Coordinates of C-alpha atoms in Angstrom, one line a residue:
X22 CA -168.8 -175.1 -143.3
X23 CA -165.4 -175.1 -140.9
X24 CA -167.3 -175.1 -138.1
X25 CA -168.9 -178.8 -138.8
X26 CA -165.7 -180.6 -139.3
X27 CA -164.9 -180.1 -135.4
X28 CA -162.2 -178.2 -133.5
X29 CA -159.3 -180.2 -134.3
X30 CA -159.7 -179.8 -138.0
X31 CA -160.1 -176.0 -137.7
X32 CA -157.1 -176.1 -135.4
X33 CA -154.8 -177.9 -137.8
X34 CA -155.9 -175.7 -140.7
X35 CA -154.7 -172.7 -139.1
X36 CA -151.8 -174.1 -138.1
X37 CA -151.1 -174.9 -141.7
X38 CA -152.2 -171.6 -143.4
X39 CA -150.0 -169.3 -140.6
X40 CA -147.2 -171.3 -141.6
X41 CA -147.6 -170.9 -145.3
X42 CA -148.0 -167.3 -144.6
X43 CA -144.7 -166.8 -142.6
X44 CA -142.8 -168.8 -145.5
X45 CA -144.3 -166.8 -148.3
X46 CA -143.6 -163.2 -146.0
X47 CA -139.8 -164.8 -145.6
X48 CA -139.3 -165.2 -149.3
X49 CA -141.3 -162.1 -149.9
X50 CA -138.9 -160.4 -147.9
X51 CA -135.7 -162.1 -148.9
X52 CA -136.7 -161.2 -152.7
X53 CA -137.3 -157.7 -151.8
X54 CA -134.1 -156.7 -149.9
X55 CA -132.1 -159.3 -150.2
X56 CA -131.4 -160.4 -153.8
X57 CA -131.4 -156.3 -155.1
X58 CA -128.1 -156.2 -152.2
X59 CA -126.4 -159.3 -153.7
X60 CA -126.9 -158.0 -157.0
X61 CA -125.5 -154.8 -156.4
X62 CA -122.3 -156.5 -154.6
X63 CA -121.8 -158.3 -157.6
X64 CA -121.1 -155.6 -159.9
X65 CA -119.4 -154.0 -157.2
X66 CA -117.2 -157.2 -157.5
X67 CA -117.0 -157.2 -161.3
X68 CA -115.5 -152.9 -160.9
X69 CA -113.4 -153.6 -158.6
X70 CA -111.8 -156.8 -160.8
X71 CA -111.6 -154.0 -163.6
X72 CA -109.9 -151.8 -161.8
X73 CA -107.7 -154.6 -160.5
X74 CA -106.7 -155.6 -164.3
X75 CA -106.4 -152.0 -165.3
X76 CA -103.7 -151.9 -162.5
X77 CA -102.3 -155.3 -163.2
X78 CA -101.8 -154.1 -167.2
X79 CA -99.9 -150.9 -166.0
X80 CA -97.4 -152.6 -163.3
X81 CA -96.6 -155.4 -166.0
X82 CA -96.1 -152.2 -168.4
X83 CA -93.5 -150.6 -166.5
X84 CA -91.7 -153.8 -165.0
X85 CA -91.5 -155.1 -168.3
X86 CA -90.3 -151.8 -169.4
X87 CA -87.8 -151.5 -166.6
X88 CA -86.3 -155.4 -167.1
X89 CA -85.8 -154.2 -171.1
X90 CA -84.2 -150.6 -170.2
X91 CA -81.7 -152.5 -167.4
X92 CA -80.6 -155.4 -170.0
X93 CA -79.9 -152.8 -172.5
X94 CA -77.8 -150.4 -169.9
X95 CA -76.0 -153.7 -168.5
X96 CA -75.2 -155.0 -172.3
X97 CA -74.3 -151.5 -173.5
X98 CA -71.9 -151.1 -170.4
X99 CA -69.9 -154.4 -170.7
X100 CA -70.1 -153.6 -175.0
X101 CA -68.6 -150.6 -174.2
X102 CA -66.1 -152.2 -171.7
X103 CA -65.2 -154.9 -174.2
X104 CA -64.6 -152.6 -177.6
X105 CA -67.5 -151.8 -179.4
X106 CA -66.3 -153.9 -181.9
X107 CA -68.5 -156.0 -184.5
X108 CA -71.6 -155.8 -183.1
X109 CA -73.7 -159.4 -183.4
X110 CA -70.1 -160.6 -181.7
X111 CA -69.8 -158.3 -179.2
X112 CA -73.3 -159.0 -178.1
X113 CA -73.0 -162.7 -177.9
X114 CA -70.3 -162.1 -175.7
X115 CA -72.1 -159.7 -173.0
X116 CA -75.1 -161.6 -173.3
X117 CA -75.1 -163.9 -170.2
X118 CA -73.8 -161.4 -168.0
X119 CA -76.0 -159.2 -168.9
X120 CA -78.9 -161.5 -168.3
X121 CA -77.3 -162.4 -164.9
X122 CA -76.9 -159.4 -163.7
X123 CA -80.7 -158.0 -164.9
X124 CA -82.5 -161.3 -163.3
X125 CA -80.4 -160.9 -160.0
X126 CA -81.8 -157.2 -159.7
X127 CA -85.1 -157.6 -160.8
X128 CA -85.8 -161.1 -159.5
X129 CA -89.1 -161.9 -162.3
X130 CA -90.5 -164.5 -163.2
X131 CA -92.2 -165.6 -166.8
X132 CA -89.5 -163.2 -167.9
X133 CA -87.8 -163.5 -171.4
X134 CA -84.8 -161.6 -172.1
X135 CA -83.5 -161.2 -175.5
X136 CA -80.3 -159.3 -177.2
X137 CA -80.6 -159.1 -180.9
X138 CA -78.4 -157.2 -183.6
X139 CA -79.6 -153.8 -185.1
X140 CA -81.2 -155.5 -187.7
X141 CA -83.2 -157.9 -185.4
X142 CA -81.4 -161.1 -185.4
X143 CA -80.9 -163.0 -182.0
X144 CA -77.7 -163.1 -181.1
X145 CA -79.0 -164.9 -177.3
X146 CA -82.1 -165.5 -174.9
X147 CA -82.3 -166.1 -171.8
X148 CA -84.0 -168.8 -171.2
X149 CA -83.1 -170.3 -174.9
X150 CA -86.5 -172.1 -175.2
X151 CA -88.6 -169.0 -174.0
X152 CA -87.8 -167.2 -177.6
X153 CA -87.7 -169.9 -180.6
X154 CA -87.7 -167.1 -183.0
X155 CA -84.7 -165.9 -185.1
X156 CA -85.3 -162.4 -184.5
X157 CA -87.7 -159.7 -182.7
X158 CA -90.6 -158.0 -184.1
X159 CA -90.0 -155.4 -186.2
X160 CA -91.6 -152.9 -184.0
X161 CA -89.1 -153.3 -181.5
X162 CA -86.3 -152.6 -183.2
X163 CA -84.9 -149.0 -184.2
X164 CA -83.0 -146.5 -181.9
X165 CA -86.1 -146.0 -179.7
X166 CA -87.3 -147.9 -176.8
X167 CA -91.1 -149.4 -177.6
X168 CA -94.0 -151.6 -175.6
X169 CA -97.0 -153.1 -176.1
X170 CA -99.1 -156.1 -174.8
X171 CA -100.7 -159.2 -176.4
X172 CA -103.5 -161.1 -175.7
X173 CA -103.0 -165.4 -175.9
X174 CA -104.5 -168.3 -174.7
X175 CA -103.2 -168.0 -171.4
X176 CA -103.5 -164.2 -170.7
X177 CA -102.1 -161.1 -171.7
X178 CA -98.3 -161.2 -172.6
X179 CA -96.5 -157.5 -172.3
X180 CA -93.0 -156.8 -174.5
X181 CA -90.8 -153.9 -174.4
X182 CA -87.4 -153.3 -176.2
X183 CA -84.9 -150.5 -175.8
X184 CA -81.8 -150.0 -177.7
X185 CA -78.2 -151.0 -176.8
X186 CA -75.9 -148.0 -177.2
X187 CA -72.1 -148.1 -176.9
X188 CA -69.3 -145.0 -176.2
X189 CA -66.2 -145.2 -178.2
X190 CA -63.1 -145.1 -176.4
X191 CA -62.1 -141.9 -177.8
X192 CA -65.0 -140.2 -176.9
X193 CA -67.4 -140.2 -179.9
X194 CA -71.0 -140.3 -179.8
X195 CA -73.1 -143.7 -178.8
X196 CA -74.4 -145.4 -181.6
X197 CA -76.6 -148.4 -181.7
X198 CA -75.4 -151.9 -181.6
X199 CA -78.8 -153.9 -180.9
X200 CA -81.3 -154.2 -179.3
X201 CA -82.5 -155.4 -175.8
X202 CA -86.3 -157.4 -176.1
X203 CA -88.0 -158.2 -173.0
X204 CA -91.1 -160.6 -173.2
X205 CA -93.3 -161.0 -169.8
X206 CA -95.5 -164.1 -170.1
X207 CA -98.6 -164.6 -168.0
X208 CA -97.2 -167.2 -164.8
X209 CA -99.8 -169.9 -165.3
X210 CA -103.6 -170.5 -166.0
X211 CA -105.9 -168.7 -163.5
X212 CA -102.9 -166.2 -162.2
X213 CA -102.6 -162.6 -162.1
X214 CA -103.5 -161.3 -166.2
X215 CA -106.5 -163.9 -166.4
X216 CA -109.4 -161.3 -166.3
X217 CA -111.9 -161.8 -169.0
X218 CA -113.5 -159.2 -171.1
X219 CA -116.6 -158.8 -169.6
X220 CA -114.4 -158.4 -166.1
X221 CA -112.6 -155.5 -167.7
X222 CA -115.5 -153.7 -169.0
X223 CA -116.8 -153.5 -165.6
X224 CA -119.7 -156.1 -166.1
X225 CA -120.5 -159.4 -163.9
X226 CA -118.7 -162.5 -165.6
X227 CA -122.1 -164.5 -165.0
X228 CA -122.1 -168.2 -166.1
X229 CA -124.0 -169.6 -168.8
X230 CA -127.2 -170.8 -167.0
X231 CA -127.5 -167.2 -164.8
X232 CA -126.9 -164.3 -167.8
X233 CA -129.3 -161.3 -165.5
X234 CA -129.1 -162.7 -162.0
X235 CA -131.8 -165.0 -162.5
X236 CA -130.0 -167.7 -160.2
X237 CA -129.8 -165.8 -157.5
X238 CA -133.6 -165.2 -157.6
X239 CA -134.5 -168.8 -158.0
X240 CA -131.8 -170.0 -155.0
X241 CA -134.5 -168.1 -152.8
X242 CA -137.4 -169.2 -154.4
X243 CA -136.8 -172.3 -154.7
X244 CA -136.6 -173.6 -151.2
X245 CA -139.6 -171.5 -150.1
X246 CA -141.4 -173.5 -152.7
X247 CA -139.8 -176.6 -151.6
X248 CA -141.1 -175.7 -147.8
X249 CA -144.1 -174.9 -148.7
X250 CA -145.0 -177.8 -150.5
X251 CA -143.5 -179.9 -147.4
X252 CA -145.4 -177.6 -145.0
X253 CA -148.7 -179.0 -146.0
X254 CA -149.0 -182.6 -144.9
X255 CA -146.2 -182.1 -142.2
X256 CA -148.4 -179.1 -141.0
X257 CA -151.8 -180.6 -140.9
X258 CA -150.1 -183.9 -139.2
X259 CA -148.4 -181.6 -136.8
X260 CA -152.2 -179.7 -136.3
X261 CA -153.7 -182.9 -135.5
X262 CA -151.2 -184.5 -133.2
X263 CA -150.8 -181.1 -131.1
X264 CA -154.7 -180.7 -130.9
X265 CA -155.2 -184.2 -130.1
X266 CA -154.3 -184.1 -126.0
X267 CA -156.3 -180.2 -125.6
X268 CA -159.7 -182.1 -127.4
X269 CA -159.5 -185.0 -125.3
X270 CA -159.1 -182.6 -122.2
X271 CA -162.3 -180.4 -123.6
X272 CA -164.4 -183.9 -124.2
X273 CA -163.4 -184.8 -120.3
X274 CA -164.8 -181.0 -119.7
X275 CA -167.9 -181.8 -121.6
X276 CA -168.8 -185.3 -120.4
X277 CA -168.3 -184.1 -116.8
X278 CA -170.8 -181.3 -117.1
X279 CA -173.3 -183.9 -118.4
X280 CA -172.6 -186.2 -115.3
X281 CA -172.8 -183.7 -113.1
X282 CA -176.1 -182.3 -114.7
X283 CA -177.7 -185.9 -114.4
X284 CA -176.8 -185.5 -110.7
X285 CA -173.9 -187.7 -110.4
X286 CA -171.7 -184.9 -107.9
X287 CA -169.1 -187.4 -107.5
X288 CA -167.7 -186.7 -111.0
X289 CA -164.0 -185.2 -111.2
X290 CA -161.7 -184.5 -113.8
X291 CA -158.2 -185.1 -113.7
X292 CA -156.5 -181.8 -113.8
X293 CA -153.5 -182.0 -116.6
X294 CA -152.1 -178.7 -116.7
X295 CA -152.0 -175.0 -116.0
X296 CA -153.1 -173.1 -118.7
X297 CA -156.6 -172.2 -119.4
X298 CA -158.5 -175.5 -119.9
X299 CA -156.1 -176.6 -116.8
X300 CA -158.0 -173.8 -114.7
X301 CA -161.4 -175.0 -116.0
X302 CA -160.8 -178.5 -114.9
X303 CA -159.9 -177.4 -111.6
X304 CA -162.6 -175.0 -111.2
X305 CA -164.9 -178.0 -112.1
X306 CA -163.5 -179.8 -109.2
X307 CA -164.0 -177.4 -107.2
X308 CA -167.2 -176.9 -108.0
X309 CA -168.3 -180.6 -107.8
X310 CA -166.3 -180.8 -104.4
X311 CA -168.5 -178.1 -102.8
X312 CA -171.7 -179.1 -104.7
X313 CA -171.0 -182.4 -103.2
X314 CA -169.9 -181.3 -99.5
X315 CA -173.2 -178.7 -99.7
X316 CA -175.6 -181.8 -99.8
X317 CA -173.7 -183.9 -97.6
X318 CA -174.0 -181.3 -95.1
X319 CA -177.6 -180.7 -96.0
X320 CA -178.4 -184.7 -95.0
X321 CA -175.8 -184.9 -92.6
X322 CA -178.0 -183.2 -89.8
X323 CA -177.0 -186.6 -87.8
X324 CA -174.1 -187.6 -86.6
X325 CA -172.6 -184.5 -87.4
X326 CA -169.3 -184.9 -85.3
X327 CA -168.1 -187.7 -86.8
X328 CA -168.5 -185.8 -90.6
X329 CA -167.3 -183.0 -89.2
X330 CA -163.6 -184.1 -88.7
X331 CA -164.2 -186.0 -92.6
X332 CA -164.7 -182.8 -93.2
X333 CA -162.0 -181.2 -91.7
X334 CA -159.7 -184.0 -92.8
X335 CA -161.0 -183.0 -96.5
X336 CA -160.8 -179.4 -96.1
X337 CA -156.7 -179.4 -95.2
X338 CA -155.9 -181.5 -98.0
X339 CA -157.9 -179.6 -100.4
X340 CA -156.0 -176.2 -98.8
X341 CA -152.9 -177.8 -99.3
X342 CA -153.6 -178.9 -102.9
X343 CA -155.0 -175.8 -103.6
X344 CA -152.7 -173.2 -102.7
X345 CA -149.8 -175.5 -104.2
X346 CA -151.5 -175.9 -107.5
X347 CA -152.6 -172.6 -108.1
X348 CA -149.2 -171.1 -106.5
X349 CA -147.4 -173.1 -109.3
X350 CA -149.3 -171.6 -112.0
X351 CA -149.0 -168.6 -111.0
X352 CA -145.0 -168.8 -110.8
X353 CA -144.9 -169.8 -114.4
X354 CA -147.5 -167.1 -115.9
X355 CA -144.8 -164.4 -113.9
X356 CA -141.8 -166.0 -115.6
X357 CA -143.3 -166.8 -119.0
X358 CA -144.7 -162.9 -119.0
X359 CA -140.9 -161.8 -117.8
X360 CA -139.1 -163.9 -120.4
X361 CA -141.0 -163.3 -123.2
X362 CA -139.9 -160.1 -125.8
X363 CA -142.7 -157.5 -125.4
X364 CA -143.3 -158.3 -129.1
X365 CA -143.9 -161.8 -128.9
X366 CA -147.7 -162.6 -129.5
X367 CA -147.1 -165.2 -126.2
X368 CA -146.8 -162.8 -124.1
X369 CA -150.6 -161.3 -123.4
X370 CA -151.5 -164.9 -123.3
X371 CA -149.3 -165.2 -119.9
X372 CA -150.2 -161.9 -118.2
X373 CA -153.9 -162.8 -119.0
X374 CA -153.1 -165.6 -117.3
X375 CA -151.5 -164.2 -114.1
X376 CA -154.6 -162.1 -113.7
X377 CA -156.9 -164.8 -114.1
X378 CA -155.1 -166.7 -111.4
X379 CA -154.8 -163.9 -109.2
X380 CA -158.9 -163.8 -109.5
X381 CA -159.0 -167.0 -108.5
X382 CA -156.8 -166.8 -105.5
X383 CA -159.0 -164.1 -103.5
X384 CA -158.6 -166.1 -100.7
X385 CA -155.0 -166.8 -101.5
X386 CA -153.2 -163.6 -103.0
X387 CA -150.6 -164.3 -100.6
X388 CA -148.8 -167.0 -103.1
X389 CA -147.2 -170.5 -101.8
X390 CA -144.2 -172.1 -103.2
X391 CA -144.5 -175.8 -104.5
X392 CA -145.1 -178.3 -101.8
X393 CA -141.3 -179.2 -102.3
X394 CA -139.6 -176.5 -103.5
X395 CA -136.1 -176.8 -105.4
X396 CA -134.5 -174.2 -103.2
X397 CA -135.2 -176.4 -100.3
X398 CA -133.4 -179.7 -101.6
X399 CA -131.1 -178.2 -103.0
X400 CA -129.2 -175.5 -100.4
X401 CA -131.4 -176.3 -97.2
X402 CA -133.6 -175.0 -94.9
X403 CA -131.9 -171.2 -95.0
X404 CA -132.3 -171.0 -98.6
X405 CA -135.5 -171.4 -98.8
X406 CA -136.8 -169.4 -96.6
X407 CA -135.1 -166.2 -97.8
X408 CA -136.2 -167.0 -101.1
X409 CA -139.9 -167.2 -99.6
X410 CA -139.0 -163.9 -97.8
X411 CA -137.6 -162.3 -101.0
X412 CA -141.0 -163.6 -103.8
X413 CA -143.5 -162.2 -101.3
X414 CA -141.5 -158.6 -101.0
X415 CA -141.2 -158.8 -105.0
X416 CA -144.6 -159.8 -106.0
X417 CA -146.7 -158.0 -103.1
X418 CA -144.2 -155.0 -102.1
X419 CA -144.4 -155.8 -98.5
X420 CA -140.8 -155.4 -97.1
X421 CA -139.8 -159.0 -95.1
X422 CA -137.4 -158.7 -92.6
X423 CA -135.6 -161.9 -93.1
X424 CA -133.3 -163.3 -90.0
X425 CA -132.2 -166.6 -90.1
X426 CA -129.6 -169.2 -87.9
X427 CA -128.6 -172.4 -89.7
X428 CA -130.0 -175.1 -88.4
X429 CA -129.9 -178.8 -89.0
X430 CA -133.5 -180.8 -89.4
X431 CA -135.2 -183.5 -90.4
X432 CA -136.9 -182.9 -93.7
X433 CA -140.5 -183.7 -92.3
X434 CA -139.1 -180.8 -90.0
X435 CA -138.1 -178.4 -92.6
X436 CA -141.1 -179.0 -94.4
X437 CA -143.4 -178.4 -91.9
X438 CA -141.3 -175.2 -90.9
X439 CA -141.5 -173.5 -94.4
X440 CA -145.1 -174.4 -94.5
X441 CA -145.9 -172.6 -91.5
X442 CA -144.0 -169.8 -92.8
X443 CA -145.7 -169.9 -95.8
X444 CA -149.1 -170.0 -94.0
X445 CA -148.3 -167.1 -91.4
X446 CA -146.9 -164.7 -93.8
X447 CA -149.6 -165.9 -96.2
X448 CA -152.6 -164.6 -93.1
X449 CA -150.6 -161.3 -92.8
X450 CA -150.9 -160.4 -96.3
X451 CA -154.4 -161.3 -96.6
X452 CA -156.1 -159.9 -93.2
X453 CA -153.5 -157.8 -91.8
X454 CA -152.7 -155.5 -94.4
X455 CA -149.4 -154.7 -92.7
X456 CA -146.8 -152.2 -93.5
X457 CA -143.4 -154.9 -92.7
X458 CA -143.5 -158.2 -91.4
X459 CA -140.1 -160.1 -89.5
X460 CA -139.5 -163.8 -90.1
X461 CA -137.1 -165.4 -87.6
X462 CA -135.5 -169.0 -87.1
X463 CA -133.9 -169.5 -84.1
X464 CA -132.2 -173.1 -82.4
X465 CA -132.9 -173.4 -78.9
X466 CA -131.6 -176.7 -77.6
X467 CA -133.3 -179.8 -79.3
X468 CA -135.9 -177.5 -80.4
X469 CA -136.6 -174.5 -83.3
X470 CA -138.5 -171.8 -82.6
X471 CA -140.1 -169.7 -85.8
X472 CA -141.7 -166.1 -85.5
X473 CA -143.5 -164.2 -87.9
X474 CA -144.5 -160.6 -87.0
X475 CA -146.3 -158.0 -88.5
X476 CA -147.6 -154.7 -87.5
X477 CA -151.3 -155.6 -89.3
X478 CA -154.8 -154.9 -87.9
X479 CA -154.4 -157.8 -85.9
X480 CA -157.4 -159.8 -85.0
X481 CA -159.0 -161.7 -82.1
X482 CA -157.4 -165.7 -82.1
X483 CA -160.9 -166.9 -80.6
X484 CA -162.7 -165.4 -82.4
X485 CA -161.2 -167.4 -85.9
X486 CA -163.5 -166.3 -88.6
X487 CA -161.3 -165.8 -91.3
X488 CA -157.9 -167.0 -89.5
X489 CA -159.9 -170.6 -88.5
X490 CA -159.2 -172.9 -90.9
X491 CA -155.6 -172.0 -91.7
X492 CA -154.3 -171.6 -88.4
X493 CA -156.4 -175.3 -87.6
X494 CA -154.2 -176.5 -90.2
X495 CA -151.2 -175.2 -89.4
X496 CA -151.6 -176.6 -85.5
X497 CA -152.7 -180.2 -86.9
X498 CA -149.1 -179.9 -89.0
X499 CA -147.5 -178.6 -86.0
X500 CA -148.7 -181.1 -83.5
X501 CA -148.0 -184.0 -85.5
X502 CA -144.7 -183.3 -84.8
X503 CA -145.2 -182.6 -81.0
X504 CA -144.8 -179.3 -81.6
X505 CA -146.8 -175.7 -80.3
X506 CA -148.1 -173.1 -82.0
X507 CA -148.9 -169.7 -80.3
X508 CA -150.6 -166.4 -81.6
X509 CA -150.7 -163.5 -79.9
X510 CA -152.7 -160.8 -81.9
X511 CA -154.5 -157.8 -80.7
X512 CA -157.2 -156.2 -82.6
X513 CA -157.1 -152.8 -84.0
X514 CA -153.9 -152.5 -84.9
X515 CA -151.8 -154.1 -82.3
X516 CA -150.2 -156.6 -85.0
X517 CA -150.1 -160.6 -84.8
X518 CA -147.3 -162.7 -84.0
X519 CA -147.3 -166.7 -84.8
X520 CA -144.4 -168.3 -82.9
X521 CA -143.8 -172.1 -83.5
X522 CA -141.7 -174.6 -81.7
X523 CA -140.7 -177.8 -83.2
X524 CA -138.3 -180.4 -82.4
X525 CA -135.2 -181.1 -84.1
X526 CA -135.2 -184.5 -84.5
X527 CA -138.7 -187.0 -85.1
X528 CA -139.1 -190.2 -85.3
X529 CA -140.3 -190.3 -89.1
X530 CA -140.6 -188.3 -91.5
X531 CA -144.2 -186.4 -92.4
X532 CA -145.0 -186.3 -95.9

């Protein structure tokens, strides 16, 4: 049924259905490892806050302890001191020093300190409005020191009391006087002391609208859901628009094919890219272009010079636009295939690619740079040539002796000089089969002189064969711009070399 809606629906359908795939895997995944981790962290969080109160409890314990135990040594001291007399009297009088000297050691804050009679009454606080009571609770009274904690509003409040004994001044035993009541309030709402139950029974404190976790679940779940609901339209709108350009391409293809099969060999289609429908509109060009020159040979049997340089004319620009275009494609399959991660599904797309182009070259394995290459503009002459030197020892394994004097050119100059360079080393490659090749640029006077050298097979120069057309178009380039070309190649090993002499300076620039 798929296959009558056409290509482009088909296309957007799978683009919508791997999406929705990758976001349900995502969530799959995110639910599976994910939420179980955060889960556990939590109640890591919650035991550790337990174990945080448990040790907040026991250090207000023993300060609270230590405040009550110092106020009743410094109140018992300065009783002592002042006579032991009457009791609640005596203790009204050491009271602020005592309280002084206690806060100035300890230093606490949220820190009540009371001194009360043996049967309980105040006799002073410290501050006044910390304690409104009249007197302490009975449990902390008595001739032994005694803590405990309470639980209010705020937090947990921890007391401790110890007794205030006094030495006679002739030596009798202590007795007890009063008693020193120490009251250590929590320091505000959300400070240390505010752990709830749950927290100090080890469990999450979870809020009212999450009581097992189920938030977390549904902060993952939701968004996938929300993606996928999104992913629908936005993915079939994005299916269609990104299909639209390769269908048009593939109709181009189609109603070329019929042209050409009702004999119209004049037919081309403009070639918009390099991938692989790029390749089959070029191969259809090339197809029609020899089709076409076939039968214009075949009823060409008169005037045959005059077609002959068309021809020629023809054949150079179609080298030229050849070995740039399927150079360039070439460069880009390498890089894609280098850049991509080996696990990337892009990847066997791009060395398929390479392959397919290096098929297609078997004329042309030697590969060309683009007709202006960046290298070139950019840094010069120089440059470029040792980054010629250095793609064809990297992508071929031939080792190019590279020696090169700066020189200053014209660009039509330049150009034609890589070009050449291009095209000799190109020839060795392909019939030579050498072992090393040299590439020299040299200034001598108003005039540059290039070599290229290899130790190859060699050939025969009048002969041509193979060598004809490209060394034809390298001397047309050349002797546009008065230049000379020579080769001196001997057969059976004796090695080729292509020397070149150009001026430095032309009248106007060659395209």
């Amino acid at each position: 049924m798929l296959s009558r809606l056409g290509l482009r629906f088909r296309m957007a359908t799978s683009y919508v259905l791997v999406s929705a795939a990758a976001v349900l895997l995502v969530e799959a995944a995110a639910l599976a490892f994910v939420v179980p981790r955060l889960q556990a962290a939590d109640l890591a969080a919650a035991q550790a806050r337990k174990r945080a109160a448990v040790a907040e409890q026991s250090l207000g314990r023993l300060r609270t302890q230590a405040i009550a135990r110092n106020l009743a040594a410094a109140a018992g001291s300065a009783a002592s001191v002042a006579g032991g007399g009457d009791g609640d009297a005596v203790l009204a009088r050491v009271a602020a020093p005592s309280f002084a000297a206690v806060a100035t050691t300890q230093g606490d804050e949220g820190v009540v300190q009371v001194v009360a009679g043996a049967d309980g009454r105040v006799a002073a606080a410290a501050p006044k409005s910390g304690f409104p009571d009249a007197t302490v609770p009975e449990e902390a009274r008595g001739g032994e020191a005694h803590d405990g904690q309470v639980r209010q509003a705020g937090g947990i409040s921890y007391w401790a009391s110890a007794p205030i004994r006094v030495t006679g001044a002739d030596g009798t035993a202590p007795r007890v006087i009063g008693t020193a009541y120490v009251v250590m309030t929590p320091t505000g709402a959300g400070g240390e002391g505010q752990q709830s139950d749950k927290q100090l029974a080890g469990q999450p404190d979870r809020g009212a609208g999450d009581p097992a976790g189920g938030t977390t679940v549904q902060s993952f779940a939701l968004p996938g859901i929300i993606a996928l609901v999104l992913l629908l339209p936005v993915g079939a709108l994005f299916g269609l628009l990104s299909t639209g350009p390769l269908i048009r391409r593939i109709r181009r293809l189609a109603e070329g094919t019929s042209a050409m099969a009702d004999g119209d060999l004049q037919v081309r289609i403009p070639v918009s890219g390099g991938d692989e429908v790029g390749r089959l509109e070029h191969a259809f060009n090339s197809m029609a272009e020899r089709l076409d020159a076939a039968v214009v040979e075949q009823k060409a049997a008169a005037g045959a010079e005059a077609r002959r340089a068309e021809r020629t004319r023809i054949a150079r620009e179609l080298h030229d636009s050849i070995s740039q275009e399927l150079f360039s494609a070439s460069m880009v399959a390498a890089g894609l295939a280098k850049a991509l991660p080996a696990e990337s599904a892009l990847r066997g797309q791009a060395v398929s690619m390479e392959q397919s182009l290096a098929r297609t070259m078997w004329e042309m394995r030697a590969l060309l740079l683009e007709l202006r290459p960046i290298a070139l503009e950019d840094a010069g002459l120089v440059a470029a040539l040792e980054q010629l030197g250095r793609t064809y020892e990297a992508r071929l394994g031939v080792p190019i002796d590279v020696r090169l004097d700066p020189v200053a050119l014209d660009a039509a100059v330049e150009h034609a000089v890589l070009r050449v360079a291009q095209e000799s080393i190109g020839n060795a490659i392909r019939h030579g089969d050498p072992t090393a090749i040299e590439l020299r640029l040299a200034e001598a006077g108003a005039s540059v002189e290039l070599t290229v050298r290899d130790d190859g097979r060699g050939f025969d120069p009048a002969a041509g064969g193979r060598h004809g057309m490209g060394l034809d178009v390298m001397r047309e380039r050349v002797e546009e711009l008065g230049g000379t070309v020579v080769v001196d190649s001997t057969p059976g090993g004796g090695g080729t070399t292509v020397r070149v002499s150009l001026p430095v300076r032309v009248g106007s620039p060659v395209a």
